[in-house]
Amino acid sequence: MAETPRQGSNNSPSQRSHKAPGAEESVFPGEEKDHDPSRRSFLLRMVLMTAGASLLTGGYAWLWEPRRLEIKQVELKLPKFPKVFDGLRVIQFSDAHLGFHTGVKELKKLAATIEEQQPDLICFTGDIVEREAEPMRECIPVLASMQAKYGKFAVLGNHDYRGGQQNEVTTMFREAGFTLLRNEHVVIEQGANVWP
């Protein structure tokens, strides 16, 4: 029965098993084997792929995602919605994470975009800061510049509690003219009509 070369080997079995006359005996007994780099190559590839994936993920989270502003317009049809509120423009934004990768510059860009949308109501739905409340202080004038016919409302997110400084965040929201809601709601009025 004929031997076949091992996968990845350049030597046929007959070349490996026969020695030239007068050749020295090998220090290691047994048949000479080609080095099989498949395990080492596999491990190297895995290390490189893991490092590459980490760099790409980190780059996305640190460089691209914070600068990405997505505007999605959704038209809601609510049968019991008072007609007087027909066409109400609600702006909802969240996850500013001030102090991590967002500061005054990015918030000014956001405020300009919000103003372009001409909102009737502004809702901030959590995570104004990353951990510390202090980075929000310099952003109070930008938050205060946001205007809406029926007001500005906010709720705290998990990051706003993370540093134990939720009271400072609450105070700064109020200084910026936001109504902070905690397990409560607000009724919006237009003449004799109310919502909700």
mmCIF file of C-alpha atoms in Angstrom:
data_model
loop_
_atom_site.group_PDB
_atom_site.id
_atom_site.type_symbol
_atom_site.label_atom_id
_atom_site.label_comp_id
_atom_site.label_asym_id
_atom_site.label_seq_id
_atom_site.Cartn_x
_atom_site.Cartn_y
_atom_site.Cartn_z
ATOM 1 C CA MET A 1 0.000 0.000 0.000
ATOM 2 C CA ALA A 2 1.432 3.392 -0.993
ATOM 3 C CA GLU A 3 1.871 6.196 1.516
ATOM 4 C CA THR A 4 0.519 9.620 0.765
ATOM 5 C CA PRO A 5 2.255 12.816 1.890
ATOM 6 C CA ARG A 6 0.852 14.579 4.933
ATOM 7 C CA GLN A 7 -1.268 17.609 4.075
ATOM 8 C CA GLY A 8 0.967 20.678 3.746
ATOM 9 C CA SER A 9 4.131 18.563 3.310
ATOM 10 C CA ASN A 10 6.401 19.014 0.287
ATOM 11 C CA ASN A 11 8.148 15.694 0.818
ATOM 12 C CA SER A 12 6.733 12.397 -0.293
ATOM 13 C CA PRO A 13 6.849 9.520 2.232
ATOM 14 C CA SER A 14 9.587 7.785 0.254
ATOM 15 C CA GLN A 15 11.846 10.851 0.523
ATOM 16 C CA ARG A 16 11.371 10.977 4.266
ATOM 17 C CA SER A 17 11.889 7.297 5.031
ATOM 18 C CA HIS A 18 15.018 6.546 2.963
ATOM 19 C CA LYS A 19 18.416 7.878 3.933
ATOM 20 C CA ALA A 20 21.326 8.351 1.613
ATOM 21 C CA PRO A 21 24.182 5.866 2.046
ATOM 22 C CA GLY A 22 26.727 7.108 4.565
ATOM 23 C CA ALA A 23 24.323 9.649 6.134
ATOM 24 C CA GLU A 24 24.567 10.182 9.879
ATOM 25 C CA GLU A 25 21.962 8.656 12.091
ATOM 26 C CA SER A 26 19.424 11.162 13.463
ATOM 27 C CA VAL A 27 19.673 12.191 17.105
ATOM 28 C CA PHE A 28 15.946 11.591 17.394
ATOM 29 C CA PRO A 29 14.834 8.071 16.596
ATOM 30 C CA GLY A 30 11.899 7.367 14.333
ATOM 31 C CA GLU A 31 10.740 8.693 11.024
ATOM 32 C CA GLU A 32 11.626 12.283 10.139
ATOM 33 C CA LYS A 33 8.568 14.519 10.153
ATOM 34 C CA ASP A 34 7.891 17.837 8.536
ATOM 35 C CA HIS A 35 6.976 20.631 10.934
ATOM 36 C CA ASP A 36 3.200 21.102 10.967
ATOM 37 C CA PRO A 37 2.591 24.837 11.362
ATOM 38 C CA SER A 38 -1.198 24.518 11.325
ATOM 39 C CA ARG A 39 -1.634 24.904 15.127
ATOM 40 C CA ARG A 40 0.789 27.819 15.374
ATOM 41 C CA SER A 41 -0.794 29.495 12.328
ATOM 42 C CA PHE A 42 -4.239 28.993 13.788
ATOM 43 C CA LEU A 43 -3.242 30.576 17.118
ATOM 44 C CA LEU A 44 -1.538 33.493 15.372
ATOM 45 C CA ARG A 45 -4.591 34.087 13.210
ATOM 46 C CA MET A 46 -6.869 33.983 16.252
ATOM 47 C CA VAL A 47 -4.701 36.491 18.143
ATOM 48 C CA LEU A 48 -4.609 38.822 15.132
ATOM 49 C CA MET A 49 -8.368 38.517 14.537
ATOM 50 C CA THR A 50 -9.140 39.201 18.211
ATOM 51 C CA ALA A 51 -6.839 42.236 18.260
ATOM 52 C CA GLY A 52 -8.338 43.507 14.999
ATOM 53 C CA ALA A 53 -11.899 43.061 16.246
ATOM 54 C CA SER A 54 -11.021 44.874 19.478
ATOM 55 C CA LEU A 55 -9.503 47.794 17.580
ATOM 56 C CA LEU A 56 -12.482 48.046 15.244
ATOM 57 C CA THR A 57 -14.992 47.868 18.092
ATOM 58 C CA GLY A 58 -13.075 50.409 20.165
ATOM 59 C CA GLY A 59 -12.713 52.733 17.181
ATOM 60 C CA TYR A 60 -16.426 52.497 16.469
ATOM 61 C CA ALA A 61 -17.379 53.188 20.105
ATOM 62 C CA TRP A 62 -14.835 55.974 20.634
ATOM 63 C CA LEU A 63 -14.555 57.730 17.278
ATOM 64 C CA TRP A 64 -17.542 57.065 15.043
ATOM 65 C CA GLU A 65 -20.626 56.369 17.177
ATOM 66 C CA PRO A 66 -20.372 59.513 19.366
ATOM 67 C CA ARG A 67 -20.282 61.738 16.279
ATOM 68 C CA ARG A 68 -23.142 59.983 14.551
ATOM 69 C CA LEU A 69 -26.420 61.851 14.791
ATOM 70 C CA GLU A 70 -29.421 59.960 13.518
ATOM 71 C CA ILE A 71 -32.652 61.771 12.746
ATOM 72 C CA LYS A 72 -35.608 59.476 12.361
ATOM 73 C CA GLN A 73 -39.014 60.951 11.658
ATOM 74 C CA VAL A 74 -41.936 58.811 12.755
ATOM 75 C CA GLU A 75 -45.545 59.761 12.090
ATOM 76 C CA LEU A 76 -47.934 58.472 14.731
ATOM 77 C CA LYS A 77 -51.652 57.998 14.121
ATOM 78 C CA LEU A 78 -53.462 58.053 17.455
ATOM 79 C CA PRO A 79 -57.281 57.760 17.159
ATOM 80 C CA LYS A 80 -58.022 59.468 20.511
ATOM 81 C CA PHE A 81 -55.422 62.195 20.054
ATOM 82 C CA PRO A 82 -57.076 65.659 20.288
ATOM 83 C CA LYS A 83 -57.278 67.271 16.836
ATOM 84 C CA VAL A 84 -55.813 70.507 18.196
ATOM 85 C CA PHE A 85 -52.513 68.649 18.663
ATOM 86 C CA ASP A 86 -52.504 67.320 15.083
ATOM 87 C CA GLY A 87 -49.019 67.830 13.638
ATOM 88 C CA LEU A 88 -47.367 68.035 17.087
ATOM 89 C CA ARG A 89 -43.583 67.711 16.616
ATOM 90 C CA VAL A 90 -41.912 65.856 19.478
ATOM 91 C CA ILE A 91 -38.117 65.662 19.593
ATOM 92 C CA GLN A 92 -36.722 62.775 21.621
ATOM 93 C CA PHE A 93 -32.998 62.472 22.232
ATOM 94 C CA SER A 94 -30.875 60.532 24.681
ATOM 95 C CA ASP A 95 -27.459 59.096 25.559
ATOM 96 C CA ALA A 96 -25.366 62.260 25.372
ATOM 97 C CA HIS A 97 -22.877 60.735 27.866
ATOM 98 C CA LEU A 98 -21.259 64.114 28.547
ATOM 99 C CA GLY A 99 -17.719 63.696 29.794
ATOM 100 C CA PHE A 100 -16.985 60.417 28.034
ATOM 101 C CA HIS A 101 -16.902 61.256 24.356
ATOM 102 C CA THR A 102 -19.280 64.198 24.140
ATOM 103 C CA GLY A 103 -18.828 67.787 25.220
ATOM 104 C CA VAL A 104 -20.041 71.295 24.479
ATOM 105 C CA LYS A 105 -19.057 71.131 20.793
ATOM 106 C CA GLU A 106 -21.141 68.021 20.088
ATOM 107 C CA LEU A 107 -24.059 69.296 22.183
ATOM 108 C CA LYS A 108 -24.096 72.599 20.248
ATOM 109 C CA LYS A 109 -24.350 70.616 17.007
ATOM 110 C CA LEU A 110 -27.231 68.625 18.500
ATOM 111 C CA ALA A 111 -28.991 71.797 19.701
ATOM 112 C CA ALA A 112 -28.724 73.333 16.216
ATOM 113 C CA THR A 113 -30.190 70.176 14.674
ATOM 114 C CA ILE A 114 -33.046 70.181 17.201
ATOM 115 C CA GLU A 115 -33.776 73.841 16.447
ATOM 116 C CA GLU A 116 -33.955 73.054 12.699
ATOM 117 C CA GLN A 117 -36.713 70.529 13.440
ATOM 118 C CA GLN A 118 -38.881 73.250 15.075
ATOM 119 C CA PRO A 119 -40.107 71.060 17.933
ATOM 120 C CA ASP A 120 -43.303 71.591 19.885
ATOM 121 C CA LEU A 121 -42.050 69.349 22.681
ATOM 122 C CA ILE A 122 -38.535 68.192 23.651
ATOM 123 C CA CYS A 123 -37.986 64.961 25.589
ATOM 124 C CA PHE A 124 -34.586 63.827 26.845
ATOM 125 C CA THR A 125 -34.782 60.157 27.801
ATOM 126 C CA GLY A 126 -31.688 59.413 29.869
ATOM 127 C CA ASP A 127 -27.900 59.315 30.220
ATOM 128 C CA ILE A 128 -27.001 63.001 29.934
ATOM 129 C CA VAL A 129 -23.683 62.226 31.686
ATOM 130 C CA GLU A 130 -21.375 59.238 31.600
ATOM 131 C CA ARG A 131 -20.575 59.081 35.316
ATOM 132 C CA GLU A 132 -19.648 62.466 36.782
ATOM 133 C CA ALA A 133 -22.083 65.395 36.789
ATOM 134 C CA GLU A 134 -19.416 68.108 36.367
ATOM 135 C CA PRO A 135 -19.087 67.880 32.536
ATOM 136 C CA MET A 136 -22.779 68.853 32.320
ATOM 137 C CA ARG A 137 -22.122 72.216 34.015
ATOM 138 C CA GLU A 138 -20.504 73.825 30.967
ATOM 139 C CA CYS A 139 -23.372 72.510 28.796
ATOM 140 C CA ILE A 140 -26.180 74.195 30.765
ATOM 141 C CA PRO A 141 -26.296 77.240 28.404
ATOM 142 C CA VAL A 142 -26.568 74.916 25.386
ATOM 143 C CA LEU A 143 -29.358 72.898 27.003
ATOM 144 C CA ALA A 144 -31.065 76.160 28.021
ATOM 145 C CA SER A 145 -30.974 77.351 24.390
ATOM 146 C CA MET A 146 -33.228 74.483 23.305
ATOM 147 C CA GLN A 147 -36.783 75.791 22.986
ATOM 148 C CA ALA A 148 -40.149 74.124 22.414
ATOM 149 C CA LYS A 149 -43.718 75.450 22.495
ATOM 150 C CA TYR A 150 -44.952 72.985 25.144
ATOM 151 C CA GLY A 151 -41.709 72.707 27.091
ATOM 152 C CA LYS A 152 -38.689 70.498 27.662
ATOM 153 C CA PHE A 153 -38.839 67.325 29.728
ATOM 154 C CA ALA A 154 -36.213 64.869 30.923
ATOM 155 C CA VAL A 155 -35.800 61.620 32.807
ATOM 156 C CA LEU A 156 -32.619 60.206 34.306
ATOM 157 C CA GLY A 157 -30.910 57.133 32.883
ATOM 158 C CA ASN A 158 -28.720 54.540 34.566
ATOM 159 C CA HIS A 159 -25.515 56.497 33.812
ATOM 160 C CA ASP A 160 -26.984 59.576 35.492
ATOM 161 C CA TYR A 161 -27.136 57.559 38.739
ATOM 162 C CA ARG A 162 -23.805 55.784 38.226
ATOM 163 C CA GLY A 163 -21.566 58.314 40.006
ATOM 164 C CA GLY A 164 -24.101 58.934 42.780
ATOM 165 C CA GLN A 165 -24.507 62.510 41.537
ATOM 166 C CA GLN A 166 -28.099 62.356 40.351
ATOM 167 C CA ASN A 167 -29.044 65.318 42.571
ATOM 168 C CA GLU A 168 -26.464 67.531 40.807
ATOM 169 C CA VAL A 169 -27.729 66.315 37.413
ATOM 170 C CA THR A 170 -31.300 67.098 38.490
ATOM 171 C CA THR A 171 -30.305 70.616 39.584
ATOM 172 C CA MET A 172 -28.507 71.302 36.307
ATOM 173 C CA PHE A 173 -31.470 70.057 34.248
ATOM 174 C CA ARG A 174 -33.687 72.509 36.133
ATOM 175 C CA GLU A 175 -31.155 75.326 35.591
ATOM 176 C CA ALA A 176 -31.361 74.546 31.850
ATOM 177 C CA GLY A 177 -35.153 74.860 31.913
ATOM 178 C CA PHE A 178 -36.036 71.164 31.724
ATOM 179 C CA THR A 179 -38.833 69.649 33.784
ATOM 180 C CA LEU A 180 -37.395 66.482 35.303
ATOM 181 C CA LEU A 181 -39.924 63.674 35.605
ATOM 182 C CA ARG A 182 -39.489 60.951 38.235
ATOM 183 C CA ASN A 183 -42.308 58.432 38.275
ATOM 184 C CA GLU A 184 -44.728 61.137 37.189
ATOM 185 C CA HIS A 185 -46.344 62.651 34.132
ATOM 186 C CA VAL A 186 -47.319 66.095 32.902
ATOM 187 C CA VAL A 187 -50.527 67.172 31.183
ATOM 188 C CA ILE A 188 -50.095 69.365 28.109
ATOM 189 C CA GLU A 189 -52.880 71.860 27.493
ATOM 190 C CA GLN A 190 -53.983 73.731 24.380
ATOM 191 C CA GLY A 191 -57.084 75.764 25.176
ATOM 192 C CA ALA A 192 -59.702 73.384 26.571
ATOM 193 C CA ASN A 193 -57.866 70.355 25.171
ATOM 194 C CA VAL A 194 -55.412 68.330 27.199
ATOM 195 C CA TRP A 195 -52.934 65.614 26.343
ATOM 196 C CA PRO A 196 -52.719 62.899 27.539
#
